[in-house]
Each structure stands twice: as structure tokens, then as C-alpha cells.
């Protein structure tokens, strides 16, 4: 048999009709079937073996070294490799240099292990290759999408049975949509809010048609703003740019000591904005599970403020939304049912493969504000899902989510979510009990931040004046940067790093370590190992025993 592994002599593969027929036509004989099954085995188990190895991001080979192997920019005229060899190369040569996000020691980001069955479901979606942009390329899958959207809508809003019977398969209304991720879900939410803030009126055809300056003229204003907290995800600022209101008009209000939007500052900001009568607040965004700290804004109070000010209330629950499946903790999201729209990510706490976002609306008709009817694609009154989404062609993620919900049940997901929340609480306690650490943000959900804070410096900090405190903070920032970097490069575990503005002095920053507990295999013994390793790195560095300290980042 001809082999074509890296470094071996190339076989003479040719692109001809014979070869094309082989890749397009279904396998007909037993031999072909066996080969294809063998490839699937290679994918499932070859990669699984890699993902089971206990490594985070190793720096065994730096990205710079690695990138030297990827500089050829020519596309071969003739085939270079057969499928089996391509798969072998990826499993053997590429995967080991990817990031093992499935490791229980990988607790730094919102990307983690996924249930094994997700790979099967993703494969089905590829094999069926439905395009949900329109009914003619998806049929039943569009209907399933409407159903699963109604299921999640029910989880959020819990309207009555008649409401769901009326809308679940209604071709003129929509309870929400699938998007690429949380970013495009947030963008879509603010797009709808913007259009709702500048609807058509005598002679003015609406902002979607006439644009921003015509809208400002028609409504006699000079500026449109969105209010968020300083913990808001970057996607909201980006949306400000894309929607033309300007990203500086996505205004970040400071938070209280629990990382939640400060309600009195929010009210103050609104009063300020309303003074000259030239500013329109198009939306206020509450966060249910902030990316950095997992904090949840006071949603009920925010909803009231929105109502009073006649503005849209959007909740970004990209991370925290699935907490609604836990009977024990769903109360943390109280008030979410008052939101006009809610973002939830599928690839986060629904444990779906990359990538899947969703957006839900309380008002089943509000998406009419962004409906587009292209004659050749979507006709009015059809159920074509592409009419009311930002994206055009897209995959049938609803099949994955719907199947996952059947396999897991809300109780299955609740177990995962409760595990994360409870491990985070125990971890916080462990951090507080260690003299060389400081817990910075206490977890509400399954995210927390902390920093290495050596006991000697704690004493000095306590006794110091403002200048000394500032100097100690700068030193702590340095320590925590080094600890995070050295730990990451050692490749046994991974926590991430972020920085908060200091309350007293916005020019000063506090560097913190950030952990996200979503892998069900992450337990206290692993988390203690991670703290032990960090403490050792600090002590070695402090004793001058660390080589490579502070060397430039390699990626
Ligand atoms: C992850 C996240 C987003 C962005 O979602 P993507 O899927 O990465 O585009 C937005 N908001 C919050 C709170 C998030 O955690």
C-alpha cells in the first residue's frame, strides 16, 4: 500500500474524474465501507487519546518555532495526500500542538471538555449538511429549530402553555434565533433595540432603512447610547461600532464590591444623559455571569429602571444562562424573565462544540424590526429562518442542542452546573485559608479570581500608606504575571490572567488569576495541586531560582 506520511516519498496522486467520483459517491462495496469506518475510528479514538493526556498549553515547542513549519503558501496542483494520511497527520502531528482544553487542569477559560456524544452529533450535522437559511434546504430541521428555541425560551420566560402552542411553529412570529456565538447574539440584540428606539413615523421610514443621521434628525436627538457595566463583554462595545452609534457611546458604569453594576451610579448616569434631551438610551444591558468574574447584575432592579426610562433591557447570559436548569441555583438569575432579549451561548454551559450562540426575545413579533426578504431566497410568510437572522447560510446547530437536551435532561445539565458552582465555593475557601494567597472576587457562579499575595507583603500592605500600598500592588502584579506565565509554560495546568482597574485610582490596575470551573473532572485535589504549583513558582522566583523569568511572551 502506498503511504504518504510526513517525510515519506510522495505517491503519484492525481485529480481526475475517477478520484472525484470516489469522494462524492457513497461507498458501495464492503471494502470502502471498512476504510471509512476505520477513518472515523481514527478520529474518535486517535484524538480522544490526545485529549486524555494531562497537558494544558505546553511550550515544549514555542509558537515561533512551530510557525516555521507553516510558511509554504502555494496550493498544490495535484493531490498531495489521501484522506487516511491527512487524518493521521492531524492526529499525530497537529493535535499534540493544539491546546488540551479537555484537561481537568485546564481551568483558565470558558472552553473545556465536551461530552463524547457531541462529536457524533456534530458528525451527523455535517453528514446531513442542511442549510437552515431556508426551508428548501432544511425542511424538518427548520421546524426542529423553532421547537428547541421555544424550549429554551420557556426555560427563560416560562410563559403559559397557550403562548407556546401559539408560537412554537408560528410562521409569522419568532421566539429567538441561533447565531454564531455570544458576540453576534449581543450584536443582534442591540440591532433590534436600535431599530425599536427609532421606529418609522410621519415621513421617516425607520432607522434600518434611512440610517443614523436621518433617525437623529427625525427624533431631534444628537446621540444614542447603550449602558453596561465595566464587566461587560467586549462584544457590546464592538456592536456600538458596527451599529453606527460609536463604541464610546457604549457607556461602562462602575461596579459595586461584588462586581455587579452599581445601581446608584447607573441612575446617576441616566439622569446626566437625560439632562439636555438630546440623548436616546437605546438599551441597558445586564450581565448574568460576567466573563471575568461570573458576577450577576441585579436584574430585577435594572428591569425596573428600563421600564421607567422606556428603554430596552437586554441580558447577556452567554455564560450563566444554563444555570436556569438547576432548581437549586436558578434563583440567582431572578429577573431575567423581565428582559426584552437574552443571549445564551451553546458552546459554553450547554457543552456544545464550537460554535453556537442563541438570542431570545420576550416579544414574538419584535424580530420583524430586522426582517429581510430576499426574493430569491425568502418569501414573506414562509418559515425560512434566514429572514430574521444576521447570518445567511448556517449549520443545523439546533439538532445538536435538541439531541443533547434529550440525552442529558435538565437534571443532567444541572449536575454539571451545580458541580461547578460548588467546587468554586470550596476553592474560594481553600484560597482564603492559604496565607500566600488572596481571594479577589468571591464566586457566585463557577468563576473566581484571586492572586498570589505573600504573607510578608500582606503585613507590609496593612501597615503601609497609600504610596506604599501602590508599590506593593505593582510588585504583586509582577509576581502574578510571572506565576501565570511560568505555570502555563510548564504545561501541567492552566489558569488565565486578567486585570481590574483599582477603585481608588482608575489608572492603577490589579492583576489577578482567573479560574473557570466547568470541567466535571476538575475537583479540589486538582485545584490544590494548582495552588501548590503557583506557590512553589513564586517561592522559587523570589529565591532567584527561576530561569527564564520574565522572558518575552512567545504567543
Ligand atoms: C463569551 C461571552 C460573550 C461572547 O460570546 P462568544 O461566543 O465568544 O462570541 C459575551 N458575553 C459573555 C458574558 C460571555 O461570557
mmCIF file with all atom_site columns, C-alpha atoms in Angstrom, residues 1 3 31-46 83-85 87-88:
data_model
loop_
_atom_site.group_PDB
_atom_site.id
_atom_site.type_symbol
_atom_site.label_atom_id
_atom_site.label_alt_id
_atom_site.label_comp_id
_atom_site.label_asym_id
_atom_site.label_entity_id
_atom_site.label_seq_id
_atom_site.pdbx_PDB_ins_code
_atom_site.Cartn_x
_atom_site.Cartn_y
_atom_site.Cartn_z
_atom_site.occupancy
_atom_site.B_iso_or_equiv
_atom_site.pdbx_formal_charge
_atom_site.auth_seq_id
_atom_site.auth_comp_id
_atom_site.auth_asym_id
_atom_site.auth_atom_id
_atom_site.pdbx_PDB_model_num
ATOM 1  C CA . UNK A 1 1  ? 0.000   0.000  0.000  1.00 0.00 ? 1  UNK A CA 1
ATOM 2  C CA . UNK A 1 3  ? 1.878   5.526  2.300  1.00 0.00 ? 3  UNK A CA 1
ATOM 3  C CA . UNK A 1 31 ? -14.149 -2.638 1.269  1.00 0.00 ? 31 UNK A CA 1
ATOM 4  C CA . UNK A 1 32 ? -14.844 1.094  1.012  1.00 0.00 ? 32 UNK A CA 1
ATOM 5  C CA . UNK A 1 33 ? -17.145 0.970  3.988  1.00 0.00 ? 33 UNK A CA 1
ATOM 6  C CA . UNK A 1 34 ? -14.493 -0.656 6.096  1.00 0.00 ? 34 UNK A CA 1
ATOM 7  C CA . UNK A 1 35 ? -11.993 2.043  5.146  1.00 0.00 ? 35 UNK A CA 1
ATOM 8  C CA . UNK A 1 36 ? -14.388 4.835  6.064  1.00 0.00 ? 36 UNK A CA 1
ATOM 9  C CA . UNK A 1 37 ? -15.241 3.288  9.410  1.00 0.00 ? 37 UNK A CA 1
ATOM 10 C CA . UNK A 1 38 ? -11.532 2.908  10.084 1.00 0.00 ? 38 UNK A CA 1
ATOM 11 C CA . UNK A 1 39 ? -11.074 6.670  9.493  1.00 0.00 ? 39 UNK A CA 1
ATOM 12 C CA . UNK A 1 40 ? -13.890 7.502  11.878 1.00 0.00 ? 40 UNK A CA 1
ATOM 13 C CA . UNK A 1 41 ? -12.269 5.284  14.483 1.00 0.00 ? 41 UNK A CA 1
ATOM 14 C CA . UNK A 1 42 ? -9.018  7.063  13.945 1.00 0.00 ? 42 UNK A CA 1
ATOM 15 C CA . UNK A 1 43 ? -10.756 10.415 14.512 1.00 0.00 ? 43 UNK A CA 1
ATOM 16 C CA . UNK A 1 44 ? -12.717 9.386  17.577 1.00 0.00 ? 44 UNK A CA 1
ATOM 17 C CA . UNK A 1 45 ? -10.047 7.405  19.356 1.00 0.00 ? 45 UNK A CA 1
ATOM 18 C CA . UNK A 1 46 ? -6.878  8.931  17.958 1.00 0.00 ? 46 UNK A CA 1
ATOM 19 C CA . UNK A 1 83 ? -7.682  11.119 3.456  1.00 0.00 ? 83 UNK A CA 1
ATOM 20 C CA . UNK A 1 84 ? -6.184  8.466  5.722  1.00 0.00 ? 84 UNK A CA 1
ATOM 21 C CA . UNK A 1 85 ? -2.833  10.228 5.664  1.00 0.00 ? 85 UNK A CA 1
ATOM 22 C CA . UNK A 1 87 ? -6.149  12.235 9.316  1.00 0.00 ? 87 UNK A CA 1
ATOM 23 C CA . UNK A 1 88 ? -3.012  10.535 10.580 1.00 0.00 ? 88 UNK A CA 1
#
